[in-house]
mmCIF file of C-alpha atoms in Angstrom:
data_model
loop_
_atom_site.group_PDB
_atom_site.id
_atom_site.type_symbol
_atom_site.label_atom_id
_atom_site.label_comp_id
_atom_site.label_asym_id
_atom_site.label_seq_id
_atom_site.Cartn_x
_atom_site.Cartn_y
_atom_site.Cartn_z
ATOM 1 C CA MET M 59 85.236 181.658 143.881
ATOM 2 C CA LYS M 60 87.294 184.655 142.738
ATOM 3 C CA ARG M 61 84.263 186.094 140.943
ATOM 4 C CA ASN M 62 81.786 185.131 143.644
ATOM 5 C CA ARG M 63 80.580 188.576 144.771
ATOM 6 C CA SER M 64 78.175 187.197 147.356
ATOM 7 C CA PHE M 65 80.898 185.238 149.150
ATOM 8 C CA HIS M 66 83.295 188.180 149.002
ATOM 9 C CA CYS M 67 80.638 190.426 150.560
ATOM 10 C CA LEU M 68 80.098 187.844 153.307
ATOM 11 C CA TRP M 69 83.840 187.581 153.868
ATOM 12 C CA VAL M 70 84.482 191.336 153.988
ATOM 13 C CA GLY M 71 81.397 192.042 156.089
ATOM 14 C CA GLN M 72 82.194 189.413 158.693
ATOM 15 C CA THR M 73 85.827 190.516 158.880
ATOM 16 C CA MET M 74 84.693 194.078 159.593
ATOM 17 C CA ALA M 75 82.197 192.829 162.187
ATOM 18 C CA ASN M 76 84.807 190.669 163.955
ATOM 19 C CA LEU M 77 87.302 193.521 164.019
ATOM 20 C CA GLY M 78 84.599 195.834 165.378
ATOM 21 C CA ASP M 79 83.640 193.228 167.962
ATOM 22 C CA SER M 80 87.220 193.124 169.270
ATOM 23 C CA PHE M 81 87.278 196.923 169.511
ATOM 24 C CA PHE M 82 83.888 196.880 171.249
ATOM 25 C CA ILE M 83 84.985 194.407 173.938
ATOM 26 C CA LEU M 84 88.249 196.269 174.561
ATOM 27 C CA ALA M 85 86.588 199.680 174.784
ATOM 28 C CA MET M 86 83.707 198.536 177.000
ATOM 29 C CA VAL M 87 85.828 196.591 179.484
ATOM 30 C CA THR M 88 88.186 199.574 179.800
ATOM 31 C CA LEU M 89 85.325 202.041 180.119
ATOM 32 C CA ILE M 90 83.395 200.035 182.730
ATOM 33 C CA TYR M 91 86.540 199.502 184.789
ATOM 34 C CA GLN M 92 87.308 203.245 184.712
ATOM 35 C CA MET M 93 83.741 204.057 185.753
ATOM 36 C CA THR M 94 83.611 201.665 188.696
ATOM 37 C CA GLY M 95 87.221 200.842 189.582
ATOM 38 C CA LEU M 96 85.995 197.272 190.203
ATOM 39 C CA THR M 97 87.502 194.316 188.366
ATOM 40 C CA LEU M 98 84.442 192.194 189.195
ATOM 41 C CA VAL M 99 82.091 194.579 187.395
ATOM 42 C CA ALA M 100 84.360 194.674 184.349
ATOM 43 C CA ALA M 101 84.445 190.873 184.421
ATOM 44 C CA LEU M 102 80.649 190.835 184.113
ATOM 45 C CA PHE M 103 81.050 192.061 180.542
ATOM 46 C CA PRO M 104 82.372 188.804 179.018
ATOM 47 C CA LEU M 105 80.033 186.819 181.281
ATOM 48 C CA PHE M 106 77.035 188.725 179.930
ATOM 49 C CA ARG M 107 78.219 188.036 176.392
ATOM 50 C CA VAL M 108 78.517 184.270 176.915
ATOM 51 C CA ILE M 109 75.063 184.044 178.502
ATOM 52 C CA ALA M 110 73.474 186.191 175.798
ATOM 53 C CA VAL M 111 75.074 184.294 172.902
ATOM 54 C CA SER M 112 74.024 180.950 174.406
ATOM 55 C CA MET M 113 70.420 182.123 174.807
ATOM 56 C CA SER M 114 70.443 183.527 171.290
ATOM 57 C CA GLY M 115 71.644 180.275 169.774
ATOM 58 C CA THR M 116 68.848 178.400 171.503
ATOM 59 C CA VAL M 117 66.064 180.449 169.892
ATOM 60 C CA ALA M 118 67.792 180.992 166.529
ATOM 61 C CA PRO M 119 65.948 178.044 164.871
ATOM 62 C CA LEU M 120 62.718 180.028 165.249
ATOM 63 C CA LEU M 121 64.217 182.608 162.893
ATOM 64 C CA PHE M 122 65.568 179.980 160.501
ATOM 65 C CA GLY M 123 62.021 178.687 160.108
ATOM 66 C CA ARG M 124 60.687 182.134 159.257
ATOM 67 C CA PHE M 125 63.340 184.134 157.351
ATOM 68 C CA HIS M 126 66.000 183.595 154.692
ATOM 69 C CA LEU M 127 69.569 183.430 156.018
ATOM 70 C CA GLN M 128 70.630 186.631 154.278
ATOM 71 C CA ARG M 129 67.794 188.518 155.956
ATOM 72 C CA ILE M 130 68.664 187.096 159.379
ATOM 73 C CA LEU M 131 72.268 188.210 158.930
ATOM 74 C CA PHE M 132 71.104 191.679 157.906
ATOM 75 C CA ILE M 133 68.719 191.933 160.888
ATOM 76 C CA SER M 134 71.499 190.889 163.251
ATOM 77 C CA GLN M 135 74.103 193.310 161.886
ATOM 78 C CA ALA M 136 71.722 196.236 161.402
ATOM 79 C CA SER M 137 70.254 195.903 164.906
ATOM 80 C CA GLN M 138 73.708 195.754 166.464
ATOM 81 C CA THR M 139 74.725 198.840 164.481
ATOM 82 C CA VAL M 140 71.707 200.790 165.763
ATOM 83 C CA LEU M 141 72.341 199.774 169.376
ATOM 84 C CA LEU M 142 76.029 200.629 169.041
ATOM 85 C CA ALA M 143 74.991 204.110 167.948
ATOM 86 C CA VAL M 144 73.007 204.371 171.190
ATOM 87 C CA VAL M 145 76.041 203.228 173.203
ATOM 88 C CA VAL M 146 78.279 205.778 171.459
ATOM 89 C CA ALA M 147 75.776 208.563 172.111
ATOM 90 C CA LEU M 148 75.490 207.642 175.807
ATOM 91 C CA VAL M 149 79.245 207.466 176.282
ATOM 92 C CA PHE M 150 79.851 210.799 174.557
ATOM 93 C CA VAL M 151 77.130 212.504 176.618
ATOM 94 C CA ASP M 152 77.572 210.850 180.020
ATOM 95 C CA GLY M 153 80.726 208.804 179.638
ATOM 96 C CA LYS M 154 81.931 209.170 183.218
ATOM 97 C CA ILE M 155 78.702 208.636 185.143
ATOM 98 C CA GLU M 156 78.934 205.452 187.220
ATOM 99 C CA GLY M 157 75.161 205.033 187.312
ATOM 100 C CA MET M 158 75.188 204.420 183.574
ATOM 101 C CA VAL M 159 77.004 201.087 183.974
ATOM 102 C CA PRO M 160 73.821 198.974 184.384
ATOM 103 C CA LEU M 161 72.389 200.465 181.179
ATOM 104 C CA LEU M 162 75.630 199.760 179.304
ATOM 105 C CA LEU M 163 75.582 196.158 180.543
ATOM 106 C CA VAL M 164 71.974 195.742 179.394
ATOM 107 C CA LEU M 165 72.829 197.136 175.955
ATOM 108 C CA THR M 166 75.850 194.833 175.821
ATOM 109 C CA PHE M 167 73.608 191.875 176.621
ATOM 110 C CA VAL M 168 71.181 192.752 173.810
ATOM 111 C CA ILE M 169 73.995 193.375 171.303
ATOM 112 C CA SER M 170 75.578 190.031 172.232
ATOM 113 C CA PHE M 171 72.206 188.299 171.940
ATOM 114 C CA LEU M 172 71.855 189.620 168.393
ATOM 115 C CA ASP M 173 75.453 188.653 167.633
ATOM 116 C CA GLY M 174 74.651 185.064 168.614
ATOM 117 C CA TRP M 175 72.792 184.632 165.312
ATOM 118 C CA THR M 176 75.721 185.787 163.203
ATOM 119 C CA THR M 177 78.187 182.872 163.308
ATOM 120 C CA PRO M 178 75.728 179.991 162.694
ATOM 121 C CA THR M 179 74.029 182.030 159.954
ATOM 122 C CA ARG M 180 77.354 182.823 158.299
ATOM 123 C CA ASN M 181 78.506 179.197 158.440
ATOM 124 C CA ALA M 182 75.178 178.035 157.007
ATOM 125 C CA LEU M 183 75.429 180.536 154.154
ATOM 126 C CA VAL M 184 78.875 179.377 153.004
ATOM 127 C CA PRO M 185 77.778 176.081 151.359
ATOM 128 C CA ARG M 186 74.964 177.971 149.647
ATOM 129 C CA LEU M 187 77.331 180.534 148.132
ATOM 130 C CA VAL M 188 80.233 178.337 146.967
ATOM 131 C CA GLU M 189 80.601 174.991 145.215
ATOM 132 C CA ASP M 190 81.382 171.838 147.194
ATOM 133 C CA GLY M 191 84.954 171.747 145.910
ATOM 134 C CA GLU M 192 85.497 175.311 147.154
ATOM 135 C CA LEU M 193 84.323 174.724 150.736
ATOM 136 C CA VAL M 194 87.800 174.165 152.185
ATOM 137 C CA GLU M 195 89.113 177.326 150.518
ATOM 138 C CA ALA M 196 86.098 179.351 151.685
ATOM 139 C CA ASN M 197 86.241 178.051 155.263
ATOM 140 C CA SER M 198 89.988 178.601 155.435
ATOM 141 C CA LEU M 199 89.657 182.162 154.170
ATOM 142 C CA LEU M 200 86.943 182.990 156.703
ATOM 143 C CA SER M 201 88.799 181.326 159.574
ATOM 144 C CA THR M 202 92.060 183.077 158.695
ATOM 145 C CA MET M 203 90.388 186.474 158.545
ATOM 146 C CA ASP M 204 88.699 185.735 161.892
ATOM 147 C CA GLN M 205 92.138 185.241 163.456
ATOM 148 C CA ILE M 206 93.587 188.319 161.758
ATOM 149 C CA ALA M 207 90.642 190.441 162.929
ATOM 150 C CA LEU M 208 90.959 189.101 166.473
ATOM 151 C CA LEU M 209 94.707 189.701 166.692
ATOM 152 C CA THR M 210 94.488 193.096 165.002
ATOM 153 C CA GLY M 211 91.546 194.131 167.133
ATOM 154 C CA TRP M 212 93.288 193.500 170.426
ATOM 155 C CA SER M 213 96.768 194.671 169.451
ATOM 156 C CA VAL M 214 95.779 197.678 167.349
ATOM 157 C CA GLY M 215 92.857 198.467 169.637
ATOM 158 C CA GLY M 216 95.205 198.832 172.593
ATOM 159 C CA GLY M 217 97.342 201.222 170.596
ATOM 160 C CA ILE M 218 94.299 203.213 169.502
ATOM 161 C CA LEU M 219 93.190 203.588 173.118
ATOM 162 C CA SER M 220 96.529 205.165 173.936
ATOM 163 C CA VAL M 221 95.814 208.052 171.537
ATOM 164 C CA MET M 222 92.019 208.336 171.635
ATOM 165 C CA SER M 223 89.168 207.895 174.107
ATOM 166 C CA GLU M 224 86.910 204.892 174.601
ATOM 167 C CA ALA M 225 84.077 206.874 173.017
ATOM 168 C CA GLU M 226 86.148 207.470 169.889
ATOM 169 C CA LEU M 227 87.085 203.785 169.676
ATOM 170 C CA LEU M 228 83.402 202.890 170.008
ATOM 171 C CA SER M 229 82.673 205.306 167.165
ATOM 172 C CA LEU M 230 85.193 203.446 165.011
ATOM 173 C CA THR M 231 83.454 200.218 166.020
ATOM 174 C CA TRP M 232 80.145 201.637 164.829
ATOM 175 C CA ILE M 233 81.659 202.472 161.427
ATOM 176 C CA LEU M 234 82.940 198.909 161.040
ATOM 177 C CA PHE M 235 79.536 197.476 161.909
ATOM 178 C CA ALA M 236 77.852 199.867 159.498
ATOM 179 C CA VAL M 237 80.134 198.628 156.683
ATOM 180 C CA SER M 238 79.338 195.041 157.678
ATOM 181 C CA THR M 239 75.605 195.767 157.567
ATOM 182 C CA VAL M 240 75.789 197.321 154.107
ATOM 183 C CA SER M 241 77.790 194.341 152.793
ATOM 184 C CA THR M 242 74.980 191.927 153.717
ATOM 185 C CA LEU M 243 72.707 193.694 151.238
ATOM 186 C CA PHE M 244 74.833 192.378 148.351
ATOM 187 C CA ILE M 245 74.724 188.711 149.416
ATOM 188 C CA LYS M 246 72.517 186.634 147.111
ATOM 189 C CA ASP M 247 71.563 183.142 148.223
ATOM 190 C CA ARG M 248 70.918 181.254 144.985
ATOM 191 C CA SER M 249 70.233 177.891 146.645
ATOM 192 C CA LYS M 250 66.465 178.526 146.420
ATOM 193 C CA VAL M 251 65.995 176.938 149.839
ATOM 194 C CA GLU M 252 62.832 178.306 151.417
ATOM 195 C CA PRO M 253 62.378 178.563 155.196
ATOM 196 C CA LYS M 254 60.250 175.693 156.471
ATOM 197 C CA ARG M 255 58.370 175.961 159.737
ATOM 198 C CA SER M 256 58.083 172.749 161.690
ATOM 199 C CA SER M 257 55.001 171.813 163.685
ATOM 200 C CA GLY M 258 55.414 173.917 166.790
ATOM 201 C CA ARG M 259 58.057 176.177 168.270
ATOM 202 C CA TRP M 260 59.513 173.498 170.503
ATOM 203 C CA ASN M 261 60.104 171.252 167.489
ATOM 204 C CA GLN M 262 61.921 174.119 165.780
ATOM 205 C CA ILE M 263 64.092 174.835 168.817
ATOM 206 C CA LYS M 264 65.123 171.207 169.283
ATOM 207 C CA SER M 265 65.480 170.428 165.562
ATOM 208 C CA GLY M 266 69.224 171.161 165.446
ATOM 209 C CA TRP M 267 69.954 169.040 168.503
ATOM 210 C CA VAL M 268 67.870 166.166 167.115
ATOM 211 C CA ASN M 269 69.591 166.345 163.721
ATOM 212 C CA ILE M 270 73.021 166.276 165.362
ATOM 213 C CA TRP M 271 72.087 163.153 167.297
ATOM 214 C CA ASN M 272 70.496 161.420 164.295
ATOM 215 C CA SER M 273 73.533 161.896 162.023
ATOM 216 C CA PRO M 274 76.437 159.633 163.132
ATOM 217 C CA ALA M 275 79.118 161.648 161.307
ATOM 218 C CA VAL M 276 77.821 164.978 162.604
ATOM 219 C CA ARG M 277 77.504 163.501 166.088
ATOM 220 C CA ILE M 278 81.150 162.396 166.113
ATOM 221 C CA VAL M 279 82.392 165.728 164.733
ATOM 222 C CA THR M 280 80.389 167.537 167.417
ATOM 223 C CA ALA M 281 81.802 165.271 170.138
ATOM 224 C CA ILE M 282 85.332 166.038 168.931
ATOM 225 C CA ASP M 283 84.638 169.764 168.939
ATOM 226 C CA LEU M 284 83.174 169.607 172.450
ATOM 227 C CA LEU M 285 86.217 167.761 173.778
ATOM 228 C CA ILE M 286 88.509 170.359 172.214
ATOM 229 C CA VAL M 287 86.512 173.267 173.620
ATOM 230 C CA LEU M 288 86.449 171.610 177.054
ATOM 231 C CA GLY M 289 90.209 172.106 177.099
ATOM 232 C CA ALA M 290 90.173 175.512 175.415
ATOM 233 C CA GLY M 291 90.417 177.303 178.760
ATOM 234 C CA ILE M 292 94.155 176.569 178.863
ATOM 235 C CA TRP M 293 94.718 179.033 176.048
ATOM 236 C CA THR M 294 93.027 181.960 177.784
ATOM 237 C CA GLY M 295 95.215 184.869 178.760
ATOM 238 C CA ALA M 296 94.953 184.164 182.497
ATOM 239 C CA VAL M 297 96.205 180.550 182.330
ATOM 240 C CA ILE M 298 98.996 181.384 179.882
ATOM 241 C CA LEU M 299 100.038 184.262 182.153
ATOM 242 C CA VAL M 300 100.347 181.839 185.092
ATOM 243 C CA PHE M 301 102.388 179.471 182.903
ATOM 244 C CA VAL M 302 104.702 182.279 181.811
ATOM 245 C CA ASN M 303 105.165 183.473 185.409
ATOM 246 C CA GLN M 304 105.478 180.156 187.232
ATOM 247 C CA VAL M 305 107.077 177.872 184.626
ATOM 248 C CA LEU M 306 108.983 180.170 182.298
ATOM 249 C CA HIS M 307 109.697 182.706 185.075
ATOM 250 C CA LYS M 308 109.021 185.614 182.757
ATOM 251 C CA GLY M 309 106.717 188.624 182.868
ATOM 252 C CA ALA M 310 104.034 190.353 180.830
ATOM 253 C CA PHE M 311 106.345 190.942 177.853
ATOM 254 C CA TRP M 312 106.722 187.219 177.157
ATOM 255 C CA TRP M 313 103.045 186.693 177.903
ATOM 256 C CA GLY M 314 102.216 189.041 175.037
ATOM 257 C CA ILE M 315 104.763 187.461 172.697
ATOM 258 C CA ILE M 316 103.473 183.928 173.305
ATOM 259 C CA ASN M 317 99.870 185.011 172.755
ATOM 260 C CA THR M 318 100.911 186.706 169.508
ATOM 261 C CA GLY M 319 102.825 183.598 168.431
ATOM 262 C CA TYR M 320 99.675 181.476 168.507
ATOM 263 C CA PHE M 321 97.707 183.918 166.357
ATOM 264 C CA ALA M 322 100.644 184.312 163.960
ATOM 265 C CA GLY M 323 100.739 180.543 163.529
ATOM 266 C CA THR M 324 97.021 180.335 162.742
ATOM 267 C CA MET M 325 97.251 183.170 160.206
ATOM 268 C CA VAL M 326 100.210 181.648 158.371
ATOM 269 C CA ALA M 327 98.481 178.266 158.417
ATOM 270 C CA GLY M 328 95.357 179.790 156.913
ATOM 271 C CA PHE M 329 97.270 180.952 153.845
ATOM 272 C CA VAL M 330 99.051 177.589 153.576
ATOM 273 C CA ILE M 331 95.717 175.745 153.659
ATOM 274 C CA LEU M 332 94.432 178.056 150.938
ATOM 275 C CA SER M 333 97.320 176.972 148.717
ATOM 276 C CA ILE M 334 96.668 173.243 149.346
ATOM 277 C CA SER M 335 92.886 173.464 149.615
ATOM 278 C CA LYS M 336 92.313 170.852 146.879
ATOM 279 C CA TRP M 337 94.431 168.287 148.727
ATOM 280 C CA VAL M 338 92.695 169.030 152.027
ATOM 281 C CA SER M 339 89.316 168.755 150.318
ATOM 282 C CA LYS M 340 90.157 165.273 148.993
ATOM 283 C CA HIS M 341 91.715 164.090 152.274
ATOM 284 C CA ILE M 342 89.430 165.846 154.719
ATOM 285 C CA VAL M 343 89.507 163.276 157.540
ATOM 286 C CA ALA M 344 93.270 162.780 157.172
ATOM 287 C CA SER M 345 93.709 166.558 157.444
ATOM 288 C CA MET M 346 91.675 166.555 160.636
ATOM 289 C CA ALA M 347 93.799 163.687 162.001
ATOM 290 C CA ILE M 348 97.013 165.577 161.172
ATOM 291 C CA GLY M 349 95.754 168.611 163.050
ATOM 292 C CA LEU M 350 94.735 166.598 166.107
ATOM 293 C CA THR M 351 98.041 164.686 166.155
ATOM 294 C CA GLY M 352 99.961 167.950 166.127
ATOM 295 C CA MET M 353 97.739 169.308 168.902
ATOM 296 C CA VAL M 354 98.564 166.271 171.067
ATOM 297 C CA LEU M 355 102.315 166.439 170.474
ATOM 298 C CA PHE M 356 102.791 170.190 170.772
ATOM 299 C CA THR M 357 100.471 170.679 173.759
ATOM 300 C CA PHE M 358 102.149 167.863 175.699
ATOM 301 C CA SER M 359 105.607 169.211 174.818
ATOM 302 C CA PHE M 360 104.549 172.748 175.745
ATOM 303 C CA SER M 361 103.640 171.608 179.263
ATOM 304 C CA PHE M 362 107.219 170.452 179.955
ATOM 305 C CA THR M 363 109.238 173.279 178.456
ATOM 306 C CA THR M 364 110.959 175.814 180.676
ATOM 307 C CA LEU M 365 112.612 177.756 177.847
ATOM 308 C CA PRO M 366 110.701 180.825 176.642
ATOM 309 C CA TRP M 367 111.865 180.541 173.024
ATOM 310 C CA LEU M 368 110.914 176.859 172.880
ATOM 311 C CA ALA M 369 107.498 177.641 174.361
ATOM 312 C CA LEU M 370 107.016 180.344 171.720
ATOM 313 C CA THR M 371 108.016 177.919 168.948
ATOM 314 C CA LEU M 372 105.651 175.206 170.172
ATOM 315 C CA ILE M 373 102.639 177.484 170.541
ATOM 316 C CA THR M 374 103.345 178.994 167.109
ATOM 317 C CA LEU M 375 103.355 175.467 165.644
ATOM 318 C CA LEU M 376 100.106 174.763 167.482
ATOM 319 C CA GLY M 377 98.374 177.487 165.492
ATOM 320 C CA PRO M 378 98.530 175.586 162.166
ATOM 321 C CA MET M 379 97.366 172.389 163.865
ATOM 322 C CA PHE M 380 94.300 174.117 165.281
ATOM 323 C CA GLN M 381 93.607 175.789 161.954
ATOM 324 C CA ILE M 382 93.718 172.711 159.732
ATOM 325 C CA ARG M 383 91.588 170.796 162.236
ATOM 326 C CA ARG M 384 89.072 173.637 162.419
ATOM 327 C CA VAL M 385 88.753 174.035 158.645
ATOM 328 C CA ALA M 386 88.482 170.279 158.026
ATOM 329 C CA GLN M 387 85.907 169.859 160.765
ATOM 330 C CA GLN M 388 83.770 172.746 159.504
ATOM 331 C CA THR M 389 83.848 171.321 155.988
ATOM 332 C CA ILE M 390 82.810 167.861 157.205
ATOM 333 C CA LEU M 391 79.832 169.372 159.001
ATOM 334 C CA GLN M 392 78.755 171.251 155.887
ATOM 335 C CA ARG M 393 79.119 168.229 153.629
ATOM 336 C CA ASN M 394 77.210 165.872 155.907
ATOM 337 C CA THR M 395 74.119 168.008 156.343
ATOM 338 C CA THR M 396 71.559 169.455 153.973
ATOM 339 C CA ASN M 397 71.023 173.125 153.238
ATOM 340 C CA GLU M 398 67.646 172.790 154.957
ATOM 341 C CA THR M 399 68.969 171.323 158.227
ATOM 342 C CA TYR M 400 72.406 172.928 158.527
ATOM 343 C CA PRO M 401 71.299 176.313 159.971
ATOM 344 C CA GLU M 402 69.637 174.608 162.949
ATOM 345 C CA ILE M 403 72.585 172.240 163.384
ATOM 346 C CA ALA M 404 75.061 175.126 163.229
ATOM 347 C CA SER M 405 73.048 177.018 165.836
ATOM 348 C CA ALA M 406 72.881 174.072 168.259
ATOM 349 C CA HIS M 407 76.584 173.371 167.681
ATOM 350 C CA TYR M 408 77.533 176.998 168.345
ATOM 351 C CA THR M 409 75.390 177.140 171.500
ATOM 352 C CA MET M 410 77.030 174.034 172.951
ATOM 353 C CA LEU M 411 80.508 175.372 172.219
ATOM 354 C CA ASN M 412 79.811 178.692 173.962
ATOM 355 C CA ILE M 413 78.395 177.050 177.076
ATOM 356 C CA LEU M 414 81.223 174.524 177.288
ATOM 357 C CA TYR M 415 83.863 177.212 176.727
ATOM 358 C CA ALA M 416 82.584 179.075 179.790
ATOM 359 C CA VAL M 417 82.772 175.805 181.742
ATOM 360 C CA SER M 418 86.305 175.236 180.453
ATOM 361 C CA VAL M 419 87.527 178.668 181.568
ATOM 362 C CA LEU M 420 86.198 178.068 185.087
ATOM 363 C CA LEU M 421 87.394 174.440 185.224
ATOM 364 C CA MET M 422 90.905 175.098 183.972
ATOM 365 C CA GLY M 423 91.241 178.114 186.240
ATOM 366 C CA TYR M 424 90.236 175.966 189.218
ATOM 367 C CA VAL M 425 92.617 173.127 188.300
ATOM 368 C CA THR M 426 95.435 175.633 187.814
ATOM 369 C CA ASP M 427 94.896 177.028 191.312
ATOM 370 C CA VAL M 428 94.500 173.634 193.007
ATOM 371 C CA LEU M 429 96.920 171.316 191.187
ATOM 372 C CA GLY M 430 99.215 173.605 189.236
ATOM 373 C CA VAL M 431 99.365 174.996 185.717
ATOM 374 C CA ARG M 432 101.115 171.990 184.128
ATOM 375 C CA TYR M 433 98.175 169.734 184.984
ATOM 376 C CA VAL M 434 95.713 171.642 182.800
ATOM 377 C CA TYR M 435 97.902 171.011 179.751
ATOM 378 C CA TRP M 436 98.151 167.311 180.582
ATOM 379 C CA ILE M 437 94.377 167.050 181.041
ATOM 380 C CA THR M 438 93.791 168.820 177.730
ATOM 381 C CA THR M 439 96.241 166.492 176.003
ATOM 382 C CA VAL M 440 94.062 163.581 177.165
ATOM 383 C CA PHE M 441 91.022 165.322 175.616
ATOM 384 C CA TYR M 442 92.899 165.617 172.309
ATOM 385 C CA ILE M 443 93.876 161.917 172.432
ATOM 386 C CA LEU M 444 90.213 160.991 172.912
ATOM 387 C CA CYS M 445 89.444 163.037 169.796
ATOM 388 C CA LEU M 446 92.044 161.081 167.829
ATOM 389 C CA ILE M 447 90.484 157.815 168.961
ATOM 390 C CA LEU M 448 87.218 158.895 167.300
ATOM 391 C CA ILE M 449 88.861 159.633 163.937
ATOM 392 C CA PRO M 450 88.861 156.045 162.546
ATOM 393 C CA GLN M 451 85.127 155.734 163.186
ATOM 394 C CA LEU M 452 84.517 159.091 161.506
ATOM 395 C CA HIS M 453 86.593 157.950 158.524
ATOM 396 C CA ARG M 454 84.553 154.743 158.167
ATOM 397 C CA LEU M 455 81.274 156.664 158.233
ATOM 398 C CA ILE M 456 82.361 159.183 155.604
ATOM 399 C CA LYS M 457 83.950 156.495 153.427
ATOM 400 C CA ALA M 458 80.687 154.536 153.542
ATOM 401 C CA GLN M 459 78.837 157.622 152.318
ATOM 402 C CA PRO M 460 81.229 159.271 149.829
ATOM 403 C CA GLN M 461 78.427 161.243 148.262
ATOM 404 C CA SER M 462 76.818 162.545 151.463
ATOM 405 C CA SER M 463 76.425 165.899 149.833
ATOM 406 C CA LYS M 464 73.429 168.031 150.428
ATOM 407 C CA GLU M 465 70.055 167.320 149.016
ATOM 408 C CA SER M 466 70.027 170.823 147.577
ATOM 409 C CA ARG M 467 72.911 173.200 146.950
#
């Protein structure tokens, strides 16, 4: 994989895009809030993104049946880059005009819609660019860089905003997206898989959902992922802030440290997984079970702690558990689908996760207000236990089909 230029271009390009995406969200939320002075309007920004990405994932199979994956990725990145240039121009010219907010929200919606094609396309490209034995290493590298870009984007982005304007930060975002777009031009898909249109648009749209249901292993992996995402709302900034205030009796400083601890744990874990990728590849279900077991133990323990340093330690240890589970799960999905069906499956999978994450944020926020913040961690622990219960069945299915590799690589 060290000499795999196509994968390296995918890796670098997506890292730049993710970093730019973090800058974009930070700059736009800040800008819209300054324009209107209304928290509700600023909150519409992430809501628009979730809705747009979910809609995008639904229609993505229509593109998979018409274009090669590399071209779809290029269209997505290039279109976002062009629209970002429009946003930058508008902000530089009329950056303080309140009436421009609706136009910025519309542009955000379109950019997010285009971005909804990126993740499933990227994930579908990985098994076409690397060998089966390199999937764990490739997935770990991409996942680790995702976490680094996310942490860097929010931490460094805040510092950048203290010395430059939102318009200048958006300009930096445009540069990152431009680099990402150029990198897609050097990706060569050598799998020789040609787009295949199914009989009718509706059949194309539902193909991913049908394939998930018809594959027992993929169905179980998807169920596990949905259960995990259903509890993901407990790790949002708002819920952790309540936990820090009400349970740890600390302020914003510790809130920031605990958030950073989680990302630090995932980044360190990513490099550890890279060093043991061959072992993880051979024991893929066991790796997933280890991650889920750690998630159960550390989440449950986190809910009872009242010591800030212990809470920081536990959430830092949670990072590696999430990471090894995520990498193992992604690899299982890739190995138990074909190159022809995986793009549609990845799109349906990604759409479900986005919709359920929005539900989780609302649900966990409601439970926190009504029952108390400890309860959301107990409820999520139950979700994780249910995931563990599904592991033996997943192991039996994969063991029964040890060579469930793709029909074409």
